Short mmCIF file of C-alpha atoms in Angstrom, two decimals:
data_model
loop_
_atom_site.label_atom_id
_atom_site.label_comp_id
_atom_site.label_asym_id
_atom_site.label_seq_id
_atom_site.Cartn_x
_atom_site.Cartn_y
_atom_site.Cartn_z
CA MET A 697 -8.19 15.16 40.66
CA LEU A 698 -6.07 17.07 38.31
CA LEU A 699 -3.06 18.93 39.10
CA THR A 700 -4.17 18.43 42.73
CA SER A 701 -1.98 15.08 41.44
CA ALA A 702 0.83 16.94 40.85
CA PHE A 703 2.61 16.72 44.93
CA LEU A 704 0.73 13.80 45.74
CA ILE A 705 3.46 11.74 43.32
CA PRO A 706 6.16 10.53 45.86
CA CYS A 707 9.96 12.30 44.34
CA SER A 708 11.70 11.63 47.79
CA LEU A 709 14.17 9.08 44.94
CA PHE A 710 15.35 12.72 44.19
CA LYS A 711 16.32 15.72 44.73
CA LEU A 712 15.97 17.77 41.58
CA GLN A 713 17.44 21.57 42.42
CA LYS A 714 15.79 24.27 42.29
CA MET A 715 14.79 25.74 39.03
CA TRP A 716 12.14 25.98 36.29
CA SER A 717 9.59 23.34 37.35
CA LEU A 718 5.90 22.69 36.43
CA THR A 719 5.47 21.40 39.35
CA ASP A 720 5.98 25.11 40.78
CA ILE A 721 3.76 27.14 38.52
CA SER A 722 1.07 23.95 38.69
CA SER A 723 0.64 24.08 42.15
CA ALA A 724 0.90 27.77 42.20
CA ILE A 725 -1.69 27.69 40.31
CA HIS A 726 -3.58 25.20 42.62
CA ASN A 727 -2.87 27.51 46.06
CA TRP A 728 -4.17 31.12 44.50
CA LEU A 729 -7.37 29.14 42.58
CA ASN A 730 -7.92 27.16 46.56
CA GLN A 731 -7.04 30.14 48.40
CA THR A 732 -9.19 32.56 46.07
CA PHE A 733 -12.46 30.18 44.79
CA ASN A 734 -13.91 27.63 46.88
CA PRO A 735 -12.61 24.00 46.20
CA THR A 736 -15.67 22.78 43.37
CA TRP A 737 -14.86 26.10 41.53
CA ALA A 738 -10.98 25.92 41.32
CA LEU A 739 -11.30 22.36 40.14
CA ILE A 740 -13.65 23.78 38.17
CA ILE A 741 -11.08 26.07 36.66
CA GLU A 742 -8.60 24.02 36.98
CA MET A 743 -10.31 21.62 34.48
CA VAL A 744 -10.87 24.27 32.52
CA ILE A 745 -6.91 25.44 31.63
CA ALA A 746 -6.29 22.21 31.72
CA GLY A 747 -8.59 21.61 28.89
CA ILE A 748 -7.65 24.26 27.26
CA ALA A 749 -3.99 22.96 28.00
CA VAL A 750 -4.14 20.44 25.37
CA ILE A 751 -6.06 22.23 23.26
CA GLY A 752 -2.90 24.50 23.05
CA LEU A 753 -0.52 21.61 22.75
CA PHE A 754 -3.07 19.89 20.27
CA ALA A 755 -2.04 23.25 17.70
CA VAL A 756 1.37 23.47 18.48
CA LEU A 757 2.61 20.00 18.19
CA GLY A 758 1.00 19.08 15.24
CA LEU A 759 2.23 22.54 13.95
CA VAL A 760 5.77 21.21 14.41
CA LEU A 761 5.09 17.66 14.30
CA VAL A 762 3.75 18.51 10.22
CA LEU A 763 6.56 20.38 9.46
CA MET A 764 9.92 17.70 10.84
CA GLU A 765 7.61 14.77 9.28
CA ARG A 766 7.85 17.43 5.86
CA ARG A 767 11.80 18.10 6.93
CA VAL A 768 12.80 14.53 7.50
CA ALA A 769 11.27 13.55 4.40
CA ALA A 770 13.15 15.67 2.55
CA TRP A 771 16.17 14.85 3.88
CA MET A 772 16.18 10.53 3.93
CA GLN A 773 15.18 11.93 0.27
CA ILE A 774 17.63 14.04 -0.65
CA ARG A 775 15.99 16.31 -1.26
CA LEU A 776 15.76 20.01 1.05
CA GLY A 777 11.87 20.26 2.67
CA PRO A 778 10.11 23.04 2.85
CA ASN A 779 12.24 26.87 3.04
CA ARG A 780 10.55 29.07 1.55
CA VAL A 781 7.45 29.95 4.17
CA GLY A 782 8.98 31.78 7.17
CA PRO A 783 12.98 31.46 8.26
CA PHE A 784 13.74 28.16 7.37
CA GLY A 785 9.82 27.73 6.13
CA LEU A 786 9.27 27.32 10.23
CA MET A 787 5.98 28.74 8.91
CA GLN A 788 4.93 26.45 6.58
CA SER A 789 2.61 24.28 8.34
CA MET A 790 0.58 27.70 9.59
CA ALA A 791 0.38 28.17 6.30
CA ASP A 792 -1.21 25.22 4.82
CA THR A 793 -2.96 25.68 8.96
CA LEU A 794 -4.66 28.75 7.73
CA LYS A 795 -4.99 27.26 4.42
CA LEU A 796 -7.50 24.52 5.55
CA LEU A 797 -8.98 26.85 7.59
CA VAL A 798 -10.42 28.95 4.57
CA LYS A 799 -11.11 26.31 3.08
CA GLU A 800 -15.24 24.73 2.79
CA GLY A 801 -15.64 21.72 3.87
CA MET A 802 -17.82 19.71 2.05
CA THR A 803 -19.92 17.27 2.97
CA PRO A 804 -21.24 14.49 0.17
CA ASP A 805 -24.91 14.48 -1.12
CA GLY A 806 -24.81 10.54 -0.55
CA ALA A 807 -23.54 10.74 2.78
CA ASP A 808 -23.91 9.98 5.93
CA LYS A 809 -24.65 13.54 7.54
CA PHE A 810 -25.26 12.98 10.93
CA LEU A 811 -21.85 10.23 11.03
CA PHE A 812 -20.24 11.90 8.29
CA ASN A 813 -19.85 15.26 10.66
CA LEU A 814 -18.39 13.90 13.01
CA ALA A 815 -16.66 10.45 12.07
CA PRO A 816 -13.61 13.42 13.05
CA PHE A 817 -14.51 15.27 16.20
CA ILE A 818 -14.59 11.62 17.81
CA ALA A 819 -10.77 10.67 16.11
CA MET A 820 -10.24 14.09 18.21
CA MET A 821 -11.87 13.62 21.50
CA VAL A 822 -10.47 9.69 21.54
CA ALA A 823 -6.57 12.08 21.19
CA MET A 824 -7.71 14.28 23.42
CA LEU A 825 -8.39 11.16 25.93
CA LEU A 826 -5.31 9.79 25.90
CA MET A 827 -3.65 12.93 26.94
CA ALA A 828 -5.62 12.27 30.53
CA PRO A 829 -2.94 10.12 31.63
CA ILE A 830 0.25 10.98 29.85
CA ALA A 831 2.75 12.29 32.56
CA PHE A 832 4.87 15.37 30.71
CA ALA A 833 7.32 15.97 33.59
CA LYS A 834 7.53 15.37 37.50
CA GLY A 835 4.66 15.66 38.54
CA PHE A 836 2.80 16.74 36.14
CA GLN A 837 0.46 14.58 35.26
CA LEU A 838 -3.42 15.72 33.68
CA TRP A 839 -5.11 12.37 35.50
CA ASP A 840 -2.58 10.34 38.39
CA MET A 841 -4.90 7.56 38.31
CA ASN A 842 -4.30 3.80 39.40
CA ILE A 843 -5.00 2.66 36.44
CA GLY A 844 -2.69 3.96 33.79
CA VAL A 845 -1.46 2.04 31.48
CA LEU A 846 -4.71 -0.08 30.79
CA TYR A 847 -6.72 2.87 30.17
CA ILE A 848 -4.13 3.68 27.51
CA SER A 849 -4.89 0.60 26.49
CA ALA A 850 -8.70 0.81 26.07
CA VAL A 851 -9.05 3.87 24.88
CA SER A 852 -6.84 3.83 22.15
CA SER A 853 -9.11 1.43 20.29
CA ILE A 854 -11.95 4.11 19.04
CA MET A 855 -9.81 5.46 17.73
CA VAL A 856 -10.71 2.37 14.67
CA ILE A 857 -14.70 3.52 15.95
CA SER A 858 -13.84 6.91 14.05
CA ILE A 859 -11.81 5.76 10.66
CA LEU A 860 -14.43 3.25 10.26
CA MET A 861 -17.97 5.58 11.24
CA ALA A 862 -15.75 8.48 8.15
CA GLY A 863 -15.27 5.28 5.43
CA TRP A 864 -18.77 3.80 6.32
CA ALA A 865 -20.06 7.32 6.23
CA SER A 866 -18.75 8.38 2.55
CA ASN A 867 -21.04 6.58 0.35
CA ASN A 868 -17.75 6.01 -0.84
CA LYS A 869 -15.72 2.60 -2.38
CA TYR A 870 -12.17 3.44 -1.36
CA SER A 871 -13.53 5.00 1.58
CA LEU A 872 -14.66 2.03 3.65
CA MET A 873 -12.21 -0.43 1.91
CA GLY A 874 -9.85 2.00 3.76
CA ALA A 875 -11.85 1.96 6.80
CA MET A 876 -13.02 -2.37 6.62
CA ARG A 877 -8.43 -2.37 5.84
CA SER A 878 -8.06 -0.01 9.02
CA GLY A 879 -10.14 -2.05 10.89
CA ALA A 880 -8.12 -5.08 10.74
CA GLN A 881 -5.40 -4.05 11.29
CA ILE A 882 -6.06 -2.09 13.95
CA VAL A 883 -8.08 -4.97 15.85
CA SER A 884 -4.67 -7.07 15.00
CA TYR A 885 -2.10 -4.92 16.46
CA GLU A 886 -3.56 -3.86 19.27
CA LEU A 887 -2.70 -7.71 20.25
CA SER A 888 1.23 -7.47 21.04
CA ALA A 889 0.96 -3.72 21.22
CA GLY A 890 -1.07 -4.30 25.19
CA LEU A 891 1.95 -7.96 25.19
CA SER A 892 4.05 -5.67 24.83
CA ILE A 893 2.63 -3.32 27.87
CA LEU A 894 2.25 -6.23 29.50
CA THR A 895 6.25 -7.23 29.74
CA ILE A 896 6.42 -4.30 31.59
CA VAL A 897 3.23 -4.50 33.67
CA VAL A 898 5.40 -7.76 34.83
CA LEU A 899 8.11 -6.19 35.57
CA THR A 900 6.78 -3.19 37.29
CA GLY A 901 3.32 -5.13 38.69
CA SER A 902 1.59 -1.62 39.07
CA LEU A 903 -0.88 -0.08 35.97
CA ASN A 904 0.43 3.20 37.90
CA ILE A 905 1.59 5.46 35.94
CA THR A 906 3.94 6.95 38.01
CA ASP A 907 5.17 3.14 40.25
CA ILE A 908 5.76 2.72 36.02
CA ILE A 909 8.84 6.13 35.57
CA ASN A 910 10.28 5.83 39.65
CA ALA A 911 10.57 2.17 39.16
CA GLN A 912 12.42 2.70 36.51
CA ALA A 913 14.56 4.98 38.36
CA ASP A 914 17.99 3.18 38.97
CA GLY A 915 17.60 2.43 35.43
CA TRP A 916 15.19 3.25 32.07
CA TRP A 917 13.70 -0.35 31.83
CA VAL A 918 14.85 -0.76 27.91
CA PHE A 919 18.58 -1.20 30.34
CA LYS A 920 17.52 -3.50 33.20
CA GLY A 921 14.82 -5.66 32.01
CA HIS A 922 16.94 -6.93 28.78
CA ILE A 923 17.16 -9.34 26.32
CA PRO A 924 12.10 -9.56 26.62
CA VAL A 925 12.38 -5.20 27.36
CA ILE A 926 13.76 -4.82 24.21
CA ILE A 927 12.14 -7.88 22.73
CA SER A 928 9.31 -6.27 23.46
CA PHE A 929 9.74 -2.65 22.69
CA VAL A 930 10.96 -3.48 19.24
CA ILE A 931 7.01 -5.10 18.62
CA PHE A 932 5.59 -2.17 21.08
CA ILE A 933 7.42 0.67 17.97
CA ILE A 934 5.93 -2.00 15.72
CA ALA A 935 2.71 -2.41 17.07
CA VAL A 936 2.48 0.91 17.68
CA THR A 937 3.02 2.20 13.67
CA ALA A 938 0.91 0.27 12.45
CA GLU A 939 -1.93 0.93 14.68
CA THR A 940 -1.38 5.10 14.24
CA ASN A 941 -1.47 3.71 10.71
CA ARG A 942 1.58 5.32 9.05
CA ALA A 943 3.76 3.86 6.19
CA PRO A 944 4.38 0.83 5.92
CA PHE A 945 1.25 -0.04 7.33
CA ASP A 946 -0.78 3.14 6.02
CA LEU A 947 -3.36 0.98 4.01
CA ALA A 948 -6.15 2.69 5.89
CA GLU A 949 -4.64 5.33 3.40
CA ALA A 950 -2.40 3.48 0.74
CA GLU A 951 -2.42 6.64 -1.32
CA SER A 952 -1.88 4.73 -4.52
CA GLU A 953 -3.87 2.60 -4.22
CA LEU A 954 -7.51 3.97 -2.01
CA THR A 955 -6.36 7.70 -3.14
CA ALA A 956 -6.74 9.05 0.67
CA GLY A 957 -8.78 6.02 2.62
CA PHE A 958 -10.68 6.46 4.68
CA HIS A 959 -10.72 11.09 4.07
CA THR A 960 -10.63 10.43 0.63
CA GLU A 961 -14.10 12.64 0.85
CA TYR A 962 -13.28 15.60 3.88
CA SER A 963 -11.62 18.43 2.48
CA GLY A 964 -11.47 21.31 4.60
CA MET A 965 -10.97 21.96 8.62
CA LYS A 966 -12.71 18.22 8.58
CA PHE A 967 -9.56 16.49 6.70
CA ALA A 968 -7.75 18.77 8.99
CA LEU A 969 -8.66 16.95 12.30
CA PHE A 970 -8.07 13.58 10.76
CA PHE A 971 -4.63 15.38 9.72
CA LEU A 972 -4.25 16.44 13.50
CA ALA A 973 -5.43 13.62 14.56
CA GLU A 974 -3.05 11.49 13.16
CA TYR A 975 0.27 13.30 14.54
CA ILE A 976 -1.23 13.68 18.26
CA ASN A 977 -1.37 9.86 18.00
CA VAL A 978 1.81 9.44 16.90
CA PHE A 979 3.49 11.57 19.63
CA ILE A 980 0.90 10.34 22.16
CA VAL A 981 2.65 6.29 21.78
CA CYS A 982 5.44 7.71 21.64
CA ALA A 983 4.97 9.13 24.94
CA ILE A 984 4.43 6.25 25.85
CA GLY A 985 6.65 3.62 24.77
CA ALA A 986 8.71 6.87 26.44
CA THR A 987 7.04 6.00 29.42
CA LEU A 988 7.47 2.31 30.01
CA PHE A 989 11.16 1.99 28.29
CA LEU A 990 13.29 4.52 28.33
CA GLY A 991 11.70 6.02 31.97
CA GLY A 992 9.21 9.15 30.67
CA TRP A 993 10.78 12.29 32.43
CA MET A 994 13.75 9.93 34.33
CA PRO A 995 16.84 11.59 33.77
CA PHE A 996 20.29 9.33 32.03
CA HIS A 997 22.44 7.94 34.59
CA ILE A 998 24.99 5.02 34.90
CA GLY A 999 25.39 3.13 37.61
CA HIS A 1000 28.18 4.86 40.21
CA TRP A 1001 28.90 8.20 38.04
CA GLU A 1002 28.18 10.25 40.38
CA ALA A 1003 29.06 13.41 38.80
CA PHE A 1004 27.41 12.67 35.63
CA ASN A 1005 24.43 11.71 36.81
CA HIS A 1006 24.39 14.45 39.02
CA ALA A 1007 24.39 17.05 35.79
CA MET A 1008 21.50 14.28 34.30
CA ASP A 1009 19.12 16.03 37.00
CA TYR A 1010 19.91 19.31 36.40
CA ILE A 1011 18.56 19.35 33.14
CA PRO A 1012 14.57 19.90 32.88
CA SER A 1013 12.37 16.42 33.30
CA SER A 1014 10.29 18.18 30.69
CA VAL A 1015 12.94 18.48 28.59
CA TRP A 1016 14.28 14.07 29.67
CA PHE A 1017 10.06 13.72 29.03
CA PHE A 1018 9.84 15.82 25.76
CA GLY A 1019 13.79 14.51 24.74
CA LYS A 1020 12.60 11.20 24.40
CA THR A 1021 9.33 11.67 22.82
CA PHE A 1022 10.40 13.44 19.55
CA PHE A 1023 13.79 11.19 19.69
CA LEU A 1024 10.74 7.64 19.72
CA ILE A 1025 8.77 9.63 16.84
CA PHE A 1026 12.10 9.79 15.09
CA VAL A 1027 12.10 6.62 14.60
CA ILE A 1028 8.82 6.06 13.18
CA MET A 1029 8.90 9.11 10.72
CA TRP A 1030 12.88 6.69 9.39
CA PHE A 1031 10.44 4.25 9.54
CA ARG A 1032 7.41 5.21 7.57
CA TRP A 1033 10.44 7.53 4.56
CA THR A 1034 12.90 3.72 4.49
CA PHE A 1035 10.29 1.14 4.01
CA PRO A 1036 7.54 0.43 1.38
CA ARG A 1037 4.05 -0.38 2.05
CA LEU A 1038 3.22 -4.67 3.45
CA ARG A 1039 0.28 -5.58 0.52
CA ILE A 1040 -2.86 -6.47 2.98
CA ASP A 1041 -1.62 -10.07 3.49
CA GLN A 1042 1.50 -9.66 4.69
CA LEU A 1043 0.60 -7.50 7.09
CA LEU A 1044 -1.67 -9.31 8.72
CA ASN A 1045 0.96 -12.49 8.26
CA LEU A 1046 3.51 -10.15 10.20
CA GLU A 1047 1.24 -9.65 13.07
CA TRP A 1048 -0.80 -13.14 13.64
CA LYS A 1049 3.00 -15.44 12.78
CA TYR A 1050 5.32 -13.62 14.13
CA LEU A 1051 4.60 -10.93 16.34
CA LEU A 1052 1.76 -12.71 18.33
CA PRO A 1053 4.00 -16.01 19.56
CA ILE A 1054 6.95 -13.42 18.99
CA SER A 1055 5.15 -11.48 22.60
CA MET A 1056 3.75 -14.64 24.25
CA PHE A 1057 6.19 -16.10 24.01
CA ASN A 1058 8.54 -13.46 26.03
CA LEU A 1059 5.62 -12.15 28.13
CA LEU A 1060 6.08 -15.64 29.21
CA LEU A 1061 10.28 -14.70 29.68
CA ALA A 1062 10.30 -11.67 30.80
CA THR A 1063 7.13 -12.97 33.69
CA ALA A 1064 10.23 -15.23 34.33
CA VAL A 1065 12.84 -13.20 34.38
CA ALA A 1066 10.24 -11.08 36.71
CA ILE A 1067 9.73 -14.52 39.20
CA LEU A 1068 13.42 -14.69 39.41
CA GLY A 1069 15.04 -11.88 39.49
CA TRP A 1070 16.59 -11.36 37.03
CA HIS A 1071 16.36 -7.56 35.53
CA PHE A 1072 18.60 -5.56 37.82
CA MET B 57 14.06 -27.34 10.88
CA PHE B 58 10.82 -25.96 10.78
CA ILE B 59 11.61 -23.92 13.42
CA VAL B 60 15.49 -22.68 12.51
CA LYS B 61 13.85 -21.35 8.76
CA TYR B 62 11.45 -19.44 10.84
CA ILE B 63 13.80 -17.67 13.63
CA LYS B 64 16.22 -17.77 10.69
CA ASP B 65 12.78 -15.84 8.52
CA VAL B 66 13.21 -13.18 12.27
CA PHE B 67 16.12 -11.92 11.76
CA GLY B 68 16.23 -11.67 8.10
CA GLY B 69 14.14 -9.52 7.80
CA LEU B 70 15.16 -7.53 10.95
CA LYS B 71 19.13 -7.59 8.60
CA SER B 72 17.23 -6.05 5.63
CA LEU B 73 15.54 -4.13 7.34
CA LEU B 74 18.48 -1.66 8.84
CA ILE B 75 20.44 -2.02 5.61
CA GLY B 76 17.82 0.02 4.71
CA MET B 77 17.73 1.86 7.55
CA ARG B 78 21.10 2.86 6.86
CA ARG B 79 20.60 3.98 3.70
CA THR B 80 17.84 6.53 4.50
CA GLY B 81 20.74 7.48 7.91
CA TYR B 82 23.03 8.43 5.35
CA TYR B 83 20.82 10.98 3.28
CA PHE B 84 19.71 12.23 6.44
CA THR B 85 22.53 13.83 8.45
CA HIS B 86 25.36 13.89 5.17
CA HIS B 87 23.11 16.99 3.51
CA LYS B 88 26.11 17.20 0.75
CA GLU B 89 23.88 14.50 -0.76
CA ILE B 90 20.96 17.23 -2.07
CA ILE B 91 20.26 17.07 -5.31
CA THR B 92 17.90 19.72 -5.22
CA GLU B 93 18.56 23.09 -7.66
CA GLN B 94 16.91 26.25 -5.42
CA TYR B 95 15.66 27.70 -8.88
CA PRO B 96 14.98 30.85 -9.40
CA ASP B 97 17.21 31.84 -7.59
CA ASN B 98 20.61 29.80 -8.23
CA ARG B 99 19.74 30.45 -11.70
CA ASP B 100 23.04 32.46 -12.28
CA THR B 101 24.96 29.49 -11.08
CA LEU B 102 22.35 26.57 -12.72
CA VAL B 103 23.92 23.64 -12.86
CA LEU B 104 22.20 20.66 -15.50
CA ALA B 105 22.62 17.17 -15.32
CA ASP B 106 25.03 16.22 -19.12
CA ARG B 107 21.88 14.72 -20.83
CA PHE B 108 19.82 16.95 -19.54
CA LYS B 109 18.63 18.79 -23.59
CA GLY B 110 16.55 21.74 -23.62
CA GLU B 111 16.48 22.49 -27.98
CA VAL B 112 18.48 21.55 -30.72
CA VAL B 113 21.15 24.40 -31.77
CA MET B 114 24.18 24.58 -34.55
CA PRO B 115 26.77 26.00 -33.24
CA HIS B 116 28.65 28.48 -35.21
CA ASP B 117 32.45 29.10 -34.87
CA GLU B 118 34.16 32.98 -35.06
CA ASN B 119 33.66 33.27 -38.91
CA ASN B 120 30.03 32.89 -38.59
CA GLU B 121 30.26 28.67 -40.55
CA HIS B 122 28.35 26.44 -39.36
CA ARG B 123 28.86 22.74 -40.24
CA CYS B 124 25.30 22.29 -41.78
CA THR B 125 25.72 20.68 -45.80
CA GLY B 126 22.03 20.06 -45.69
CA CYS B 127 21.64 16.95 -46.46
CA THR B 128 18.49 16.46 -44.68
CA ALA B 129 19.01 13.36 -42.87
CA CYS B 130 17.36 15.28 -39.48
CA GLU B 131 14.50 16.29 -41.05
CA LEU B 132 13.59 12.52 -42.55
CA ALA B 133 15.53 10.86 -38.74
CA CYS B 134 12.34 13.28 -37.33
CA PRO B 135 9.62 11.81 -35.93
CA ASN B 136 7.56 14.67 -35.48
CA ALA B 137 7.75 17.22 -38.05
CA THR B 138 10.02 19.39 -35.82
CA LEU B 139 13.05 20.44 -38.10
CA LYS B 140 12.82 20.95 -41.76
CA VAL B 141 15.70 22.17 -44.30
CA VAL B 142 15.36 24.59 -46.98
CA THR B 143 18.21 24.39 -49.25
CA LYS B 144 19.82 26.23 -52.07
CA PHE B 145 22.77 26.53 -54.86
CA ASP B 146 25.61 28.27 -53.95
CA ILE B 147 27.98 28.86 -57.42
CA THR B 148 31.60 27.81 -56.05
CA PRO B 149 34.55 29.82 -57.42
CA GLU B 150 34.95 26.82 -60.35
CA GLY B 151 31.38 28.37 -61.20
CA LYS B 152 29.86 24.88 -60.55
CA LYS B 153 26.59 24.36 -58.09
CA LYS B 154 26.72 23.03 -54.57
CA LYS B 155 23.82 22.34 -52.48
CA ALA B 156 23.50 24.39 -49.27
CA ILE B 157 20.93 24.94 -46.56
CA ASP B 158 18.96 28.24 -46.92
CA LYS B 159 17.22 27.84 -44.20
CA LEU B 160 16.78 25.06 -40.53
CA VAL B 161 13.08 25.65 -40.03
CA TYR B 162 13.14 24.60 -36.43
CA HIS B 163 9.63 24.55 -34.50
CA LEU B 164 10.40 24.10 -31.00
CA GLU B 165 6.38 24.02 -30.35
CA LEU B 166 6.56 19.89 -32.33
CA CYS B 167 10.03 18.99 -30.20
CA THR B 168 9.39 16.05 -27.86
CA MET B 169 13.48 16.74 -27.13
CA CYS B 170 13.44 13.00 -28.45
CA ASN B 171 17.44 13.71 -29.71
CA LEU B 172 17.15 11.88 -32.29
CA CYS B 173 18.15 14.60 -34.97
CA ILE B 174 21.56 14.99 -32.94
CA VAL B 175 21.91 10.83 -33.57
CA ALA B 176 21.42 10.55 -37.84
CA CYS B 177 23.25 13.79 -38.45
CA PRO B 178 26.26 12.72 -40.66
CA SER B 179 29.23 15.88 -39.91
CA ASP B 180 27.40 16.96 -36.16
CA ALA B 181 25.73 20.34 -37.21
CA ILE B 182 23.23 20.96 -34.95
CA VAL B 183 23.62 19.79 -30.38
CA MET B 184 21.40 19.88 -27.73
CA ALA B 185 21.42 22.80 -25.76
CA GLN B 186 20.57 22.94 -22.00
CA THR B 187 18.49 26.15 -22.25
CA PHE B 188 15.10 25.47 -20.50
CA GLU B 189 13.29 29.29 -20.36
CA HIS B 190 10.98 28.60 -23.47
CA SER B 191 7.79 30.49 -22.85
CA VAL B 192 7.52 33.26 -25.11
CA PHE B 193 3.72 35.63 -25.50
CA ASN B 194 2.90 34.49 -29.07
CA ARG B 195 3.28 30.49 -30.36
CA ALA B 196 4.49 32.10 -33.72
CA ASP B 197 7.95 32.87 -31.54
CA LEU B 198 8.70 28.76 -31.24
CA THR B 199 9.35 28.77 -33.70
CA LYS B 200 12.77 29.37 -35.23
CA ILE B 201 15.25 29.02 -37.08
CA LEU B 202 19.34 27.12 -36.28
CA ASN B 203 21.56 29.28 -39.41
CA ASN B 204 22.54 32.40 -38.10
CA PRO B 205 22.20 34.96 -41.11
CA GLY B 206 25.14 35.59 -43.68
CA SER B 207 27.02 32.01 -42.69
CA LYS B 208 28.05 29.51 -44.36
CA ILE B 209 29.18 25.99 -43.93
CA MET B 210 32.96 25.53 -42.84
CA ASP B 211 35.91 24.37 -44.99
CA GLY B 212 35.92 20.24 -45.32
CA VAL B 213 32.50 19.39 -44.50
CA GLU B 214 31.26 17.16 -47.10
#
């Protein structure tokens, strides 16, 4: 089920030229394993490989995104950013990681020790689970399940449990307050995130990630679905920014009010896990946004421009996917370094008085568009 | 109308957010705006803002002459007794006694760079310099005498 799905996906829509492709690599590994071992062992080894690949991706993403965030922040604030460690400061996040690794992971005396130590691992586990249904390239997916979108929205709500756990177990007023705010925030914003995802599900008629991507072969939803999809795209971006606890919705951390919110008491590697989980979550929600609205790994095509479309097909699908994802990550970073933090009442007003009614109305509009066939 | 106001609110909010994002987007793409100085590397070409105040100095001209009359206006103006004027009496060619400064003692360790002495000085004898590498190993080194040895007052400054 893991890498096996790689070649079950129908790819009749494109005749991508034979070049460096992740599908070839995964199918070669799969065939070799099945020839060498019996199917059970082959499956177990494939699972181990997939696990290692996910952990490796996490590590790389953590390093890259932290550096990217600091650079983007610096440039937006007319500063230079890290430029001392390594060429152009590229080793900065590596040095930070080393520092966090050798730091002592303190557990406070008054804390609930078991929950306190468990919380960061739950945060990481949720991030890992969310990796499963994401299609990184054409036919390159860990688990192509038929309820992919439902799975994503279900699993991502476990995230709040790790935050509440961390805040409660720390036995610290700031932590508890941050965790409670985070709870209110994530529970609220999940509604409009879910409704904006539903817009795409309505238009595609499927919860399967592969089906959703294939439906965008002749144009991404954000272009094909006109107004309702554009509205839901904007709402989705706002809601996921809130769900990942990033500024302007970073009330759970709120440095200026709650020191560091729910992870005030954490240090060393346990803090690093929370920090990493935040960035991984940003990557995942942007990957989901890119999949649903910007066509996943689908190249950019314009109507009947055969030569242009052909040239676009030459770019590998993984480059398309990561390009779109990193564009969305950049947009979310742009939000963070432009907007001031909302107050808790403003935050809830925005969700319950603006985003939720608009996304409900928008879902209705999208349904009408889908039934009447007004989209391209 | 409630609904009109609601829609106006939504679009007005979006517009104001986009204005903010345009500003930061401009800074993101225009690296010439960056004002950070890479200090130890560019010590020779360092550019400091005009308003930066490092320490009080007394400028001397090529004849080793300053403009200080010893009126103690700076000493009176200073809120933390950073400046101390030590006066002496010169004998002018006509045989008259004339007040002049012996030493203008400046305690850098007490100075908060408030600029009040510069404002108070009636003859513009002291100015703020832009030096800032003030670290020394001995606290006594921070007490400075602003007038050069053997200097005297410029002609025409009363």
